[in-house]
Tab-separated table of C-alpha atoms in Angstrom:
chain	number	residue	atom	x	y	z
A	27	MET	CA	-252.485	92.535	-266.311
A	28	GLY	CA	-251.559	88.585	-266.479
A	29	ASP	CA	-251.679	88.315	-262.455
A	30	VAL	CA	-255.322	89.883	-262.006
A	31	PHE	CA	-255.756	87.262	-264.147
A	32	ARG	CA	-253.637	84.388	-262.049
A	33	GLY	CA	-255.242	85.702	-259.231
A	34	GLN	CA	-257.614	84.262	-260.555
A	35	GLY	CA	-257.245	81.040	-261.057
A	36	TYR	CA	-256.086	81.207	-264.937
A	37	ASP	CA	-252.951	80.339	-266.443
A	38	VAL	CA	-251.687	82.942	-268.454
A	39	GLU	CA	-248.910	83.549	-271.287
A	40	ASP	CA	-248.344	86.932	-272.306
A	41	HIS	CA	-247.926	86.847	-276.613
A	42	SER	CA	-247.888	91.092	-276.226
A	43	ARG	CA	-245.211	91.753	-279.057
A	44	GLN	CA	-246.274	88.451	-280.658
A	45	ASN	CA	-249.148	90.478	-283.104
A	46	LEU	CA	-251.538	88.148	-282.517
A	47	GLY	CA	-254.300	90.550	-281.827
A	48	TYR	CA	-254.148	89.586	-277.829
A	49	ASP	CA	-251.902	90.613	-275.873
A	50	LEU	CA	-252.772	87.607	-272.703
A	51	LEU	CA	-253.999	83.969	-273.076
A	52	ALA	CA	-255.555	82.948	-269.994
A	53	ARG	CA	-256.134	79.181	-269.473
A	54	ARG	CA	-258.318	77.730	-266.365
A	55	GLY	CA	-259.952	74.530	-267.048
A	56	ASP	CA	-262.134	74.454	-270.243
A	57	GLU	CA	-262.005	78.332	-270.175
A	58	THR	CA	-259.928	79.874	-273.140
A	59	PHE	CA	-259.806	83.748	-273.165
A	60	TYR	CA	-257.774	86.144	-275.592
A	61	VAL	CA	-257.437	89.228	-273.839
A	62	GLU	CA	-256.234	92.593	-275.569
A	63	VAL	CA	-255.452	95.015	-272.703
A	64	LYS	CA	-256.088	98.611	-272.885
A	65	THR	CA	-254.934	101.315	-270.920
A	66	ILE	CA	-256.802	104.094	-270.281
A	67	SER	CA	-256.527	107.535	-268.535
A	68	ARG	CA	-260.121	108.186	-267.689
A	69	ALA	CA	-263.430	106.760	-267.755
A	70	GLY	CA	-265.478	107.504	-271.036
A	71	GLU	CA	-261.984	107.701	-272.817
A	72	PRO	CA	-261.650	106.799	-276.776
A	73	PHE	CA	-259.317	103.150	-277.059
A	74	ILE	CA	-258.546	102.148	-280.719
A	75	LEU	CA	-258.660	98.665	-281.738
A	76	THR	CA	-256.742	97.596	-284.817
A	77	THR	CA	-257.048	95.559	-288.093
A	78	ASN	CA	-255.850	92.885	-285.971
A	79	GLU	CA	-257.197	93.279	-282.895
A	80	GLU	CA	-260.509	93.228	-284.378
A	81	VAL	CA	-260.141	90.434	-286.916
A	82	VAL	CA	-259.434	88.107	-283.918
A	83	ALA	CA	-262.011	89.556	-282.063
A	84	ARG	CA	-264.538	88.374	-284.757
A	85	GLU	CA	-263.138	84.893	-284.775
A	86	LYS	CA	-262.859	84.153	-280.972
A	87	GLY	CA	-266.689	85.847	-280.269
A	88	ASN	CA	-267.257	85.439	-276.563
A	89	GLN	CA	-264.150	84.366	-275.561
A	90	TYR	CA	-262.350	87.464	-276.914
A	91	LEU	CA	-262.099	90.139	-274.188
A	92	ILE	CA	-260.389	93.866	-274.010
A	93	ALA	CA	-259.594	94.698	-270.385
A	94	LEU	CA	-260.006	98.641	-270.384
A	95	GLN	CA	-256.995	98.878	-266.909
A	96	ARG	CA	-257.005	102.264	-265.554
A	97	GLU	CA	-253.676	103.329	-263.226
A	98	ILE	CA	-254.413	105.342	-259.842
A	99	PRO	CA	-252.322	106.012	-257.635
A	100	GLY	CA	-252.714	102.260	-255.112
A	101	PHE	CA	-254.111	100.449	-257.267
A	102	VAL	CA	-255.607	99.605	-260.824
A	103	GLU	CA	-259.214	99.506	-262.243
A	104	LEU	CA	-260.145	96.805	-264.508
A	105	ALA	CA	-263.143	96.771	-266.236
A	106	ILE	CA	-263.867	93.765	-269.208
A	107	LEU	CA	-265.105	93.830	-272.295
A	108	ARG	CA	-266.528	90.703	-273.830
A	109	ASN	CA	-267.102	89.946	-277.232
A	110	PRO	CA	-266.044	93.496	-278.708
A	111	ALA	CA	-266.514	92.690	-282.296
A	112	ALA	CA	-270.598	91.751	-281.071
A	113	THR	CA	-271.233	94.169	-278.332
A	114	LEU	CA	-269.174	97.688	-279.242
A	115	LYS	CA	-270.081	100.345	-282.182
A	116	LEU	CA	-266.308	100.368	-283.640
A	117	ASP	CA	-266.078	103.191	-285.831
A	118	ARG	CA	-263.566	102.168	-288.785
A	119	GLN	CA	-260.521	105.110	-288.941
A	120	CYS	CA	-257.415	105.659	-291.137
A	121	ARG	CA	-254.600	106.323	-289.526
A	122	GLN	CA	-250.849	106.214	-290.372
A	123	TRP	CA	-248.665	103.612	-290.490
A	124	VAL	CA	-245.703	103.630	-287.833
A	125	TRP	CA	-242.233	102.414	-287.563
A	126	GLU	CA	-241.352	100.729	-283.929
A	127	CYS	CA	-238.337	100.205	-282.418
A	128	SER	CA	-238.068	97.987	-279.535
A	129	THR	CA	-234.239	96.746	-279.233
A	130	TYR	CA	-231.775	99.019	-279.179
A	131	SER	CA	-228.787	99.863	-276.647
A	132	TYR	CA	-229.468	102.769	-274.030
A	133	ASN	CA	-226.143	103.645	-273.090
A	134	PRO	CA	-226.733	107.355	-271.646
A	135	ARG	CA	-224.433	109.825	-270.637
A	136	LYS	CA	-225.930	112.289	-267.720
A	137	PHE	CA	-225.663	115.857	-267.368
A	138	SER	CA	-225.967	118.333	-264.451
A	139	THR	CA	-228.785	120.668	-264.582
A	140	LEU	CA	-228.237	124.446	-264.028
Protein backbone atom coordinates (compact mmCIF):
# COMPACT_ATOMS: atom_id res chain seq x y z
CA MET A 1 0.00 0.00 0.00
CA GLY A 2 2.86 2.36 0.75
CA ASP A 3 4.03 1.88 -2.84
CA VAL A 4 0.78 3.41 -4.14
CA PHE A 5 1.41 6.59 -2.15
CA ARG A 6 5.10 6.59 -3.07
CA GLY A 7 4.04 6.41 -6.72
CA GLN A 8 2.09 9.62 -6.15
CA GLY A 9 5.22 11.36 -4.84
CA TYR A 10 4.70 10.88 -1.10
CA ASP A 11 7.38 9.95 1.41
CA VAL A 12 5.85 7.08 3.37
CA GLU A 13 6.62 5.70 6.82
CA ASP A 14 5.09 2.40 7.95
CA HIS A 15 3.76 2.61 11.52
CA SER A 16 1.43 -0.39 11.29
CA ARG A 17 2.99 -2.26 14.22
CA GLN A 18 3.19 0.73 16.59
CA ASN A 19 -0.48 1.07 17.66
CA LEU A 20 -0.63 4.77 16.73
CA GLY A 21 -4.13 4.63 15.23
CA TYR A 22 -2.91 4.59 11.62
CA ASP A 23 -0.73 2.38 9.43
CA LEU A 24 1.08 4.84 7.17
CA LEU A 25 2.31 8.40 7.50
CA ALA A 26 2.40 9.93 4.02
CA ARG A 27 4.05 13.31 3.39
CA ARG A 28 4.44 15.35 0.23
CA GLY A 29 5.45 19.00 0.50
CA ASP A 30 3.20 20.58 3.13
CA GLU A 31 0.64 17.72 2.92
CA THR A 32 0.54 15.09 5.65
CA PHE A 33 -1.88 12.18 5.73
CA TYR A 34 -2.43 9.54 8.39
CA VAL A 35 -3.57 6.45 6.52
CA GLU A 36 -5.34 3.46 8.02
CA VAL A 37 -5.38 0.50 5.61
CA LYS A 38 -8.34 -1.87 5.62
CA THR A 39 -8.58 -4.89 3.34
CA ILE A 40 -11.98 -5.92 2.03
CA SER A 41 -12.93 -8.79 -0.24
CA ARG A 42 -15.99 -7.14 -1.85
CA ALA A 43 -17.46 -3.68 -2.27
CA GLY A 44 -19.78 -2.78 0.59
CA GLU A 45 -18.19 -5.25 2.99
CA PRO A 46 -18.17 -3.86 6.56
CA PHE A 47 -14.83 -2.98 8.13
CA ILE A 48 -13.95 -2.06 11.69
CA LEU A 49 -12.09 0.80 13.29
CA THR A 50 -10.58 0.28 16.70
CA THR A 51 -11.29 2.83 19.41
CA ASN A 52 -7.74 4.08 18.97
CA GLU A 53 -8.19 4.52 15.20
CA GLU A 54 -11.50 6.37 15.70
CA VAL A 55 -9.95 8.75 18.26
CA VAL A 56 -7.03 9.54 15.95
CA ALA A 57 -9.45 9.97 13.02
CA ARG A 58 -11.38 12.60 15.02
CA GLU A 59 -8.13 14.35 16.05
CA LYS A 60 -6.65 14.46 12.53
CA GLY A 61 -9.88 15.32 10.64
CA ASN A 62 -9.21 15.82 6.91
CA GLN A 63 -5.66 14.53 7.30
CA TYR A 64 -6.96 11.07 8.25
CA LEU A 65 -7.65 8.65 5.42
CA ILE A 66 -8.98 5.13 5.32
CA ALA A 67 -7.54 3.25 2.37
CA LEU A 68 -9.91 0.40 1.50
CA GLN A 69 -7.96 -2.09 -0.55
CA ARG A 70 -9.34 -5.02 -2.47
CA GLU A 71 -6.91 -7.44 -4.02
CA ILE A 72 -7.97 -8.88 -7.35
CA PRO A 73 -5.74 -11.17 -9.43
CA GLY A 74 -3.34 -8.92 -11.29
CA PHE A 75 -4.09 -5.66 -9.49
CA VAL A 76 -5.33 -3.91 -6.36
CA GLU A 77 -8.38 -1.66 -6.14
CA LEU A 78 -8.09 1.26 -3.75
CA ALA A 79 -10.82 3.54 -2.39
CA ILE A 80 -9.83 6.48 -0.20
CA LEU A 81 -12.26 7.65 2.49
CA ARG A 82 -11.29 11.05 3.90
CA ASN A 83 -12.17 12.21 7.42
CA PRO A 84 -14.15 9.08 8.34
CA ALA A 85 -15.12 10.34 11.80
CA ALA A 86 -17.09 13.17 10.17
CA THR A 87 -18.25 11.52 6.95
CA LEU A 88 -19.10 7.90 7.80
CA LYS A 89 -21.81 6.38 9.97
CA LEU A 90 -19.91 4.38 12.57
CA ASP A 91 -21.82 1.96 14.78
CA ARG A 92 -20.20 1.30 18.17
CA GLN A 93 -19.97 -2.40 18.98
CA CYS A 94 -18.55 -4.27 21.92
CA ARG A 95 -15.86 -6.79 20.96
CA GLN A 96 -13.68 -8.97 23.15
CA TRP A 97 -10.02 -8.41 23.81
CA VAL A 98 -7.63 -10.75 22.04
CA TRP A 99 -3.99 -11.63 22.51
CA GLU A 100 -1.71 -11.48 19.48
CA CYS A 101 1.71 -13.03 19.05
CA SER A 102 3.79 -11.62 16.21
CA THR A 103 7.25 -12.77 17.26
CA TYR A 104 7.94 -16.47 17.45
CA SER A 105 10.31 -19.12 16.19
CA TYR A 106 9.05 -21.02 13.16
CA ASN A 107 10.93 -24.27 12.60
CA PRO A 108 8.40 -26.63 11.02
CA ARG A 109 8.81 -30.30 10.25
CA LYS A 110 7.55 -31.52 6.88
CA PHE A 111 5.24 -34.48 6.56
CA SER A 112 4.11 -36.19 3.40
CA THR A 113 0.42 -36.47 2.73
CA LEU A 114 -1.11 -39.84 1.99
